Coordinates of C-alpha atoms and ligand atoms in Angstrom, one line a residue:
X1 CA -23.5 1.5 -5.1
X2 CA -20.4 1.1 -7.1
X3 CA -19.0 3.2 -9.7
X4 CA -18.3 2.7 -13.4
X5 CA -16.7 4.5 -16.6
X6 CA -18.9 5.0 -19.3
X7 CA -16.3 6.2 -22.8
X8 CA -17.3 6.6 -26.3
X9 CA -14.6 5.2 -28.1
X10 CA -12.8 7.6 -30.8
X11 CA -11.7 4.9 -32.9
X12 CA -9.3 5.7 -35.3
X13 CA -9.1 9.6 -35.7
X14 CA -6.1 11.7 -33.2
X15 CA -8.8 14.1 -31.5
X16 CA -7.5 14.9 -28.8
X17 CA -6.2 18.5 -27.6
X18 CA -5.3 21.1 -24.8
X19 CA -3.8 20.3 -22.0
X20 CA -3.7 17.8 -18.8
X21 CA -1.5 18.5 -15.4
X22 CA -0.3 16.0 -14.1
X23 CA -0.9 15.2 -10.7
X24 CA 1.4 14.7 -7.1
X25 CA 3.0 11.4 -6.8
X26 CA 0.6 8.7 -5.4
X27 CA 3.7 6.5 -4.1
X28 CA 5.8 10.0 -3.1
X29 CA 3.0 11.0 -0.8
X30 CA 2.2 8.2 0.6
X31 CA 5.6 7.9 1.8
X32 CA 5.7 11.0 2.9
X33 CA 2.6 11.0 5.3
X34 CA 4.5 8.1 6.3
X35 CA 8.1 9.7 7.2
X36 CA 5.6 12.4 9.2
X37 CA 6.1 9.7 12.2
X38 CA 9.5 10.3 12.5
X39 CA 8.8 14.7 12.7
X40 CA 9.0 16.0 16.6
X41 CA 6.5 19.2 14.9
X42 CA 3.9 19.6 12.2
X43 CA 4.6 18.2 8.9
X44 CA 3.2 19.6 6.3
X45 CA 2.7 18.2 2.9
X46 CA 1.9 20.2 -0.6
X47 CA 0.7 19.3 -3.6
X48 CA -0.7 16.0 -2.6
X49 CA -3.4 14.2 -4.7
X50 CA -7.0 13.8 -3.5
X51 CA -6.9 9.7 -4.2
X52 CA -8.4 6.9 -2.6
X53 CA -5.0 5.2 -1.4
X54 CA -4.4 8.7 0.5
X55 CA -7.4 9.1 2.0
X56 CA -6.7 5.2 2.7
X57 CA -3.9 5.9 4.9
X58 CA -4.8 9.2 6.8
X59 CA -8.3 7.0 7.9
X60 CA -5.5 4.6 8.6
X61 CA -2.7 7.3 10.7
X62 CA -6.0 9.1 12.4
X63 CA -6.4 5.6 13.3
X64 CA -3.2 5.4 14.6
X65 CA -3.5 8.3 16.9
X66 CA -2.0 11.1 14.5
X67 CA -3.8 14.6 14.6
X68 CA -4.2 15.4 10.4
X69 CA -5.5 17.9 9.2
X70 CA -6.6 19.4 5.8
X71 CA -6.1 22.4 5.2
X72 CA -6.0 23.0 1.6
X73 CA -7.3 20.3 -1.1
X74 CA -4.2 19.5 -1.7
X75 CA -1.8 19.9 1.4
X76 CA -2.1 18.3 4.3
X77 CA -0.5 18.5 8.5
X78 CA 0.9 15.6 10.4
X79 CA 1.4 16.0 13.9
X80 CA 2.1 13.1 16.5
X81 CA 1.3 15.2 19.3
X82 CA 0.7 12.3 21.5
X83 CA 1.3 8.6 22.5
X84 CA 0.4 6.7 19.4
X85 CA -1.2 3.3 18.6
X86 CA 1.6 0.4 17.5
X87 CA -1.4 -1.9 16.6
X88 CA -1.9 -1.4 13.1
X89 CA -5.7 -1.8 12.4
X90 CA -6.2 -4.7 9.8
X91 CA -9.0 -3.5 8.4
X92 CA -7.5 -0.8 6.9
X93 CA -3.8 -2.2 6.9
X94 CA -5.4 -5.0 4.0
X95 CA -6.5 -2.3 2.3
X96 CA -3.9 -1.2 0.6
X97 CA 0.1 -2.0 -0.1
X98 CA 1.4 1.1 0.6
X99 CA 0.6 0.4 4.9
X100 CA 3.8 -1.7 5.1
X101 CA 5.6 1.8 4.7
X102 CA 4.3 2.8 8.7
X103 CA 6.2 0.2 10.1
X104 CA 9.9 1.6 9.4
X105 CA 8.8 4.6 11.5
X106 CA 6.5 2.8 13.9
X107 CA 9.5 0.1 15.3
X108 CA 12.1 3.4 15.4
X109 CA 10.1 5.9 16.9
X110 CA 7.9 3.3 19.3
X111 CA 9.6 0.2 19.1
X112 CA 7.2 -2.0 18.6
X113 CA 4.2 -2.5 16.1
X114 CA 2.2 -5.0 15.0
X115 CA 0.1 -5.6 11.7
X116 CA -1.7 -8.2 9.1
X117 CA -0.2 -9.2 6.3
X118 CA -0.7 -6.0 4.4
X119 CA -3.3 -5.9 1.2
X120 CA -3.3 -4.2 -2.0
X121 CA -3.4 -4.7 -5.8
X122 CA -3.8 -8.4 -6.7
X123 CA -0.7 -8.2 -8.8
X124 CA 1.0 -10.5 -7.2
X125 CA 2.0 -12.4 -4.0
X126 CA 3.5 -8.5 -2.6
X127 CA 5.8 -10.7 0.3
X128 CA 7.3 -8.7 3.0
X129 CA 10.2 -10.7 4.0
X130 CA 12.8 -8.1 3.2
X131 CA 11.6 -5.6 5.6
X132 CA 11.1 -8.1 8.5
X133 CA 14.4 -9.5 7.5
X134 CA 16.2 -6.2 7.8
X135 CA 14.4 -6.1 10.8
X136 CA 16.0 -8.5 12.7
X137 CA 19.1 -7.2 11.5
X138 CA 18.1 -4.0 12.6
X139 CA 17.8 -6.5 16.1
X140 CA 14.2 -6.8 16.4
X141 CA 12.4 -9.5 16.7
X142 CA 9.6 -10.5 14.8
X143 CA 7.1 -12.8 16.0
X144 CA 3.8 -14.5 13.3
X145 CA 1.0 -15.6 14.4
X146 CA -1.8 -16.6 12.4
X147 CA -0.7 -13.8 9.4
X148 CA -0.6 -11.3 11.6
X149 CA 3.0 -10.0 12.9
X150 CA 4.5 -8.4 15.9
X151 CA 7.6 -6.8 15.7
X152 CA 9.8 -5.4 18.8
X153 CA 12.7 -3.5 19.2
X154 CA 11.9 -2.5 23.2
X155 CA 15.6 -1.1 23.6
X156 CA 15.8 0.5 19.8
X157 CA 17.0 -0.3 16.3
X158 CA 20.3 0.0 15.8
X159 CA 22.2 0.3 12.4
X160 CA 23.4 -2.9 9.6
X161 CA 24.2 -3.5 6.9
X162 CA 20.6 -4.6 4.7
X163 CA 21.1 -6.2 1.2
X164 CA 17.9 -5.7 -0.2
X165 CA 17.6 -8.9 -2.6
X166 CA 15.0 -8.1 -5.2
X167 CA 15.7 -4.2 -5.3
X168 CA 12.5 -3.3 -3.4
X169 CA 11.2 0.2 -3.9
X170 CA 9.1 0.6 -0.4
X171 CA 11.3 -1.8 0.9
X172 CA 14.2 1.0 0.2
X173 CA 12.6 3.4 1.3
X174 CA 10.6 1.8 4.9
X175 CA 13.9 0.4 5.6
X176 CA 15.9 4.4 5.3
X177 CA 13.1 5.5 7.4
X178 CA 13.8 2.9 9.7
X179 CA 16.9 3.9 9.7
X180 CA 17.0 7.5 11.2
X181 CA 16.7 6.9 14.4
X182 CA 18.2 3.6 14.6
X183 CA 21.7 3.9 16.5
X184 CA 24.6 4.5 14.6
X185 CA 25.1 3.3 10.6
X186 CA 22.9 1.8 8.4
X187 CA 23.5 0.6 5.0
X188 CA 21.0 -0.2 2.2
X189 CA 22.7 -2.5 -1.0
X190 CA 21.2 -3.2 -3.9
X191 CA 18.9 -0.6 -2.6
X192 CA 15.9 1.2 -5.4
X193 CA 17.1 3.9 -7.6
X194 CA 13.4 5.3 -8.7
X195 CA 13.3 9.5 -8.5
X196 CA 10.7 9.3 -5.5
X197 CA 13.9 7.7 -3.4
X198 CA 16.3 10.5 -3.8
X199 CA 13.3 13.4 -3.6
X200 CA 12.3 11.6 0.3
X201 CA 16.0 11.9 1.4
X202 CA 17.1 15.0 -0.2
X203 CA 14.0 16.6 2.2
X204 CA 14.6 14.8 5.1
X205 CA 18.1 15.6 5.4
X206 CA 16.8 19.6 4.9
X207 CA 15.0 18.7 8.2
X208 CA 17.6 16.5 10.2
X209 CA 18.3 13.2 8.8
X210 CA 21.7 12.1 7.6
X211 CA 21.1 9.9 4.9
X212 CA 23.8 9.4 1.6
X213 CA 24.0 7.4 -1.7
X214 CA 20.2 7.8 -2.5
X215 CA 18.9 7.2 -6.1
X216 CA 22.7 4.6 -6.5
X217 CA 22.3 1.4 -5.3
X218 CA 24.0 1.9 -1.8
X219 CA 22.1 4.5 0.8
X220 CA 23.4 5.1 3.9
X221 CA 22.0 6.4 6.5
X222 CA 23.8 8.0 10.1
X223 CA 21.1 7.7 12.4
X224 CA 20.4 10.2 15.1
X225 CA 17.2 11.6 16.6
X226 CA 13.7 12.6 16.0
X227 CA 13.6 15.2 12.5
X228 CA 12.6 19.1 12.4
X229 CA 10.3 19.8 9.8
X230 CA 10.8 24.1 11.1
X231 CA 7.6 24.6 8.6
X232 CA 8.7 23.5 6.0
X233 CA 6.7 21.6 3.3
X234 CA 7.6 19.0 1.4
X235 CA 6.2 19.5 -2.3
X236 CA 5.7 16.3 -3.9
X237 CA 6.7 15.2 -6.8
X238 CA 4.7 15.2 -10.5
X239 CA 3.5 11.6 -10.9
X240 CA 6.2 9.6 -13.6
X241 CA 3.3 7.3 -14.8
X242 CA 0.6 9.2 -14.8
X243 CA 2.9 11.4 -17.1
X244 CA 3.5 8.3 -19.0
X245 CA 0.4 7.0 -19.1
X246 CA -1.0 10.3 -20.7
X247 CA 2.1 10.0 -22.9
X248 CA 1.1 6.7 -24.1
X249 CA -2.5 7.9 -24.6
X250 CA -0.9 11.3 -26.3
X251 CA 0.8 8.7 -29.1
X252 CA -2.8 6.7 -29.5
X253 CA -5.7 9.7 -29.6
X254 CA -4.0 13.0 -29.8
X255 CA -3.8 15.9 -32.4
X256 CA -2.1 17.8 -30.1
X257 CA -2.1 17.5 -26.2
X258 CA 0.6 19.3 -23.7
X259 CA 1.2 17.2 -20.5
X260 CA 2.3 20.0 -17.5
X261 CA 3.6 20.2 -13.9
X262 CA 6.0 17.0 -15.2
X263 CA 9.2 16.2 -15.5
X264 CA 10.6 14.2 -18.4
X265 CA 14.1 13.9 -17.3
X266 CA 12.9 11.0 -14.9
X267 CA 10.5 9.5 -17.5
X268 CA 13.9 8.6 -20.6
X269 CA 12.9 5.1 -21.4
X270 CA 9.2 6.1 -21.9
X271 CA 10.0 9.2 -24.4
X272 CA 12.8 7.5 -25.7
X273 CA 11.0 4.7 -26.4
X274 CA 7.6 6.2 -28.2
X275 CA 9.9 8.5 -29.9
X276 CA 12.3 5.2 -31.7
X277 CA 8.6 3.6 -32.6
X278 CA 6.2 5.5 -33.4
X279 CA 5.7 8.6 -35.9
X280 CA 4.3 11.1 -33.3
X281 CA 5.8 13.7 -32.9
X282 CA 7.3 14.3 -29.4
X283 CA 8.8 17.8 -28.0
X284 CA 9.8 17.8 -24.2
X285 CA 10.6 20.4 -22.2
X286 CA 11.6 20.9 -18.5
X287 CA 8.0 20.9 -17.5
X288 CA 6.2 19.4 -20.2
X289 CA 5.9 17.4 -23.1
X290 CA 3.9 18.2 -25.8
X291 CA 2.4 15.2 -28.6
X292 CA 1.5 16.0 -31.7
X293 CA -0.6 14.0 -34.4
X294 CA -1.4 14.7 -38.3
X295 CA -3.1 11.3 -38.4
X296 CA -3.0 8.3 -36.4
X297 CA -0.1 7.7 -35.5
X298 CA 2.2 4.8 -37.5
X299 CA 3.4 2.3 -34.3
X300 CA 6.3 -0.4 -35.0
X301 CA 6.1 -3.3 -33.1
X302 CA 8.3 -3.6 -29.9
X303 CA 9.7 -6.3 -27.4
X304 CA 9.4 -4.9 -23.8
X305 CA 11.0 -5.8 -20.9
X306 CA 9.6 -4.6 -17.4
X307 CA 12.8 -3.6 -15.0
X308 CA 13.5 -1.4 -12.4
X309 CA 14.4 2.4 -12.7
X310 CA 16.1 3.5 -14.5
X311 CA 14.1 0.6 -17.0
X312 CA 11.1 0.5 -18.4
X313 CA 8.2 1.1 -15.1
X314 CA 6.3 -2.3 -14.4
X315 CA 3.4 0.3 -13.5
X316 CA 3.3 1.5 -17.4
X317 CA 3.6 -2.5 -18.8
X318 CA -0.4 -2.7 -19.3
X319 CA -0.8 1.1 -21.1
X320 CA 2.3 -0.3 -23.4
X321 CA 0.6 -2.9 -24.1
X322 CA -2.3 -0.8 -25.4
X323 CA -0.8 0.5 -26.8
X324 CA 1.5 -2.4 -29.1
X325 CA -2.2 -3.6 -29.9
X326 CA -1.9 -1.1 -32.9
X327 CA 1.7 -1.6 -33.4
X328 CA 2.0 -2.8 -37.1
X329 CA 3.7 -6.4 -36.2
X330 CA 4.3 -9.1 -33.8
X331 CA 5.0 -7.4 -30.0
X332 CA 6.6 -9.1 -26.8
X333 CA 5.5 -8.0 -23.4
X334 CA 7.4 -9.1 -21.0
X335 CA 6.6 -8.3 -17.5
X336 CA 9.9 -9.8 -14.4
X337 CA 9.0 -7.7 -11.2
X338 CA 5.6 -9.0 -10.7
X339 CA 3.5 -12.2 -11.3
X340 CA 0.1 -10.9 -11.7
X341 CA -0.1 -8.3 -14.0
X342 CA -1.4 -9.2 -16.7
X343 CA -4.7 -9.3 -16.1
X344 CA -5.9 -7.2 -18.3
X345 CA -5.3 -9.1 -21.3
X346 CA -8.3 -11.5 -21.2
X347 CA -9.9 -7.7 -21.5
X348 CA -7.7 -6.4 -24.3
X349 CA -9.0 -9.9 -26.3
X350 CA -12.1 -9.2 -25.6
X351 CA -12.0 -5.9 -27.4
X352 CA -10.9 -7.6 -30.2
X353 CA -6.8 -7.2 -29.5
X354 CA -5.0 -10.7 -31.4
X355 CA -3.2 -11.6 -27.7
X356 CA -1.7 -14.7 -26.7
X357 CA -0.8 -15.1 -22.8
X358 CA 2.2 -17.7 -22.7
X359 CA 2.5 -17.4 -19.2
X360 CA 2.1 -15.3 -16.1
X361 CA 4.8 -13.4 -16.7
X362 CA 5.1 -13.1 -21.1
X363 CA 2.3 -12.3 -23.5
X364 CA 2.7 -11.5 -27.4
X365 CA 0.7 -8.4 -29.6
X366 CA 0.0 -8.9 -32.6
X367 CA -1.4 -5.8 -34.3
X368 CA -2.9 -3.2 -35.9
X369 CA -6.1 -4.4 -34.9
X370 CA -9.2 -2.0 -34.5
X371 CA -10.7 -2.7 -30.6
X372 CA -14.6 -2.1 -30.5
X373 CA -15.5 -0.9 -27.6
X374 CA -16.6 -3.6 -24.7
X375 CA -18.4 -3.5 -21.1
X376 CA -14.7 -4.5 -18.9
X377 CA -13.7 -4.6 -15.6
X378 CA -10.3 -2.8 -14.1
X379 CA -8.4 -5.5 -12.6
X380 CA -5.8 -3.5 -11.0
X381 CA -4.8 0.6 -10.7
X382 CA -2.8 0.5 -13.3
X383 CA -4.2 -1.5 -15.9
X384 CA -7.3 -0.3 -14.9
X385 CA -5.8 2.6 -16.9
X386 CA -4.8 1.0 -19.5
X387 CA -8.7 -0.3 -19.9
X388 CA -9.3 3.5 -20.8
X389 CA -7.1 4.2 -23.0
X390 CA -7.8 1.3 -24.5
X391 CA -11.6 2.2 -24.5
X392 CA -10.5 5.4 -25.9
X393 CA -9.2 4.4 -29.2
X394 CA -12.5 1.8 -29.5
X395 CA -14.8 2.0 -32.1
X396 CA -18.3 2.3 -29.5
X397 CA -18.9 2.2 -26.4
X398 CA -17.2 1.0 -23.8
X399 CA -17.8 0.6 -19.1
X400 CA -15.3 0.1 -17.1
X401 CA -16.4 -1.3 -14.2
X402 CA -14.4 -1.4 -10.9
X403 CA -13.6 2.8 -11.2
X404 CA -12.6 2.5 -7.6
X405 CA -9.5 1.0 -8.4
X406 CA -8.8 3.7 -11.1
X407 CA -9.8 6.0 -8.5
X408 CA -6.8 4.4 -6.0
X409 CA -4.8 6.0 -7.7
X410 CA -6.0 8.9 -10.5
X411 CA -7.5 11.7 -9.8
X412 CA -10.7 12.4 -11.1
X413 CA -9.4 11.2 -14.2
X414 CA -12.9 12.0 -15.7
X415 CA -12.8 15.4 -15.5
X416 CA -9.1 15.9 -16.9
X417 CA -9.8 13.5 -19.9
X418 CA -12.7 15.0 -20.2
X419 CA -10.9 18.1 -20.7
X420 CA -9.1 17.3 -23.8
X421 CA -11.9 16.0 -25.5
X422 CA -12.4 12.2 -24.3
X423 CA -16.1 11.4 -24.0
X424 CA -15.6 10.0 -20.7
X425 CA -18.5 9.7 -17.7
X426 CA -18.8 8.8 -14.5
X427 CA -21.7 6.4 -14.0
X428 CA -23.5 5.3 -10.7
X429 CA -23.7 0.9 -11.3
X430 CA -25.9 -1.4 -8.9
X431 CA -22.8 -3.9 -9.2
X432 CA -19.3 -4.5 -10.0
X433 CA -18.2 -6.0 -13.2
X434 CA -17.8 -9.8 -13.1
Ligands
EPU501 N1 9.1 -8.2 -3.0 C1 9.9 -9.4 -2.2 N2 9.9 -9.3 -0.7 C2 9.7 -7.6 -0.1 C3 8.9 -7.1 -1.3 C4 9.1 -6.6 -2.3 O1 10.1 -10.0 -3.0 O2 9.0 -7.9 1.1 C5 9.3 -8.8 -4.0 C6 8.1 -8.1 -4.8 O3 7.2 -9.2 -5.0 C7 8.8 -8.0 -6.4 C8 10.0 -6.9 -6.5 O4 10.1 -7.0 -4.7 O5 8.7 -8.8 -7.3 C9 9.7 -5.4 -6.2 O6 8.6 -5.3 -5.8 P1 8.7 -3.7 -4.7 O7 9.2 -3.9 -3.7 O8 9.8 -2.9 -5.2 O9 7.4 -3.8 -5.3 P2 6.1 -2.2 -4.2 O10 7.1 -1.2 -3.0 O11 5.4 -2.9 -3.1 C10 6.3 -0.4 -5.1 C11 5.2 0.6 -5.8 C12 4.3 -0.2 -6.8 C13 5.2 -0.5 -8.0 C14 6.4 -1.0 -7.5 C15 7.5 -1.0 -8.5 C16 3.8 1.6 -3.8 C17 3.4 2.0 -2.7 N3 3.9 0.9 -4.7 O12 5.9 -1.3 -5.2 O13 2.8 0.3 -7.1 O14 4.6 -1.4 -8.9 O15 7.0 -0.5 -6.4 O16 7.9 0.4 -9.5 O17 5.3 2.1 -4.2 C18 1.0 1.1 -8.1 O18 1.8 2.3 -7.5 O19 -0.2 1.1 -9.0 C19 2.1 0.3 -7.7 C20 1.7 -0.9 -7.8

């Protein structure tokens, strides 16, 4: 059995009201689970979202031999109490991209790690060359056989200057973790600047790491010994992609919606863009965003181009395209980070959006078009949520298959959406959509 979401579209009238709470950031919590391997004592994590990718990561950590406890729904305790395996099991590693981040701490602590090419959403090639190049510079030997990598540094890693050819988020975080136990100083240049990176670095520094420059393009790490949490807990920051998606939903369909437990300062590009192109009233405070519409929002067309932080996030590109399907005129969406992230366009077109796919990176949308409910299939985590948004503003009923993808990134989305007035329910289906 698989699950799907059944959504009764609201049509044209903005109806959603109430408050919706943002969960902890998926990608920060996954990183924090990985850096538990750098600790000599128990690391506690709080505000961890209850999502499929976190379950996969805990399964993987347990399979490696870590002791994993969950004292509360949103908190975890992780401890490396015995020597753990450096061989990452194929089936679990291939289930999600974030598995690759374990290579940094495993290699630097135990001097060896082996893994198959990691899996993840089908949004592009997802290479790991930047990770491997960095490990080689830090003194590791990498061998590849039939799609499996063996990375060995029996005498430990040493510091190095690493220039990231692409500003890779997990690449930056993983090399940062590897450098914490390396001998000497590591400098990461052209580092990613996503807010989760300085957030993680600040916590690691409290526990004994020596990281400076996180949040800028140059990060310096002075290597040292194992970290110690001494009872401190890492509090996962709010998920900015979830926040942005709820804000887009608000512009499209809210009468009076407040998004709580969020950090609007990390989402300036979205808040400013939506203020510029929509008639919605968007009010921000330190930890909340309120969106108000008297009538259906007037949305002006816009060209967007995804960019590393603080630019327009690739993870919000699909929800934004749904919004632009309601704009008065022609918009262009240019996905610059991944080459397979427009897979939702066909589904949106079937719902009635006027979309022309130029190539695997660019599409043009001409709006506004009334969308109608359809049987849809979620292509990946973020595009899955975008289809939910499209179904909310459509006329008629939609079924979105592959709910698993949406569950990978969003905690109990149907409960939270139902509470603000989205007529949504989870249904069990015999098979996945086509
Ligand atoms: N890249 C390489 N070589 C590498 C690694 C990356 O060429 O070794 C390229 C990628 O192909 C891409 C660019 O570098 O063109 C940037 O990719 P990045 O490495 O930043 O992506 P990621 O770290 O694999 C994380 C998030 C993604 C998010 C991107 C971009 C996690 C687990 N994943 O991926 O989130 O889209 O950063 O912000 O943190 C999601 O949450 O649904 C998701 C896909």
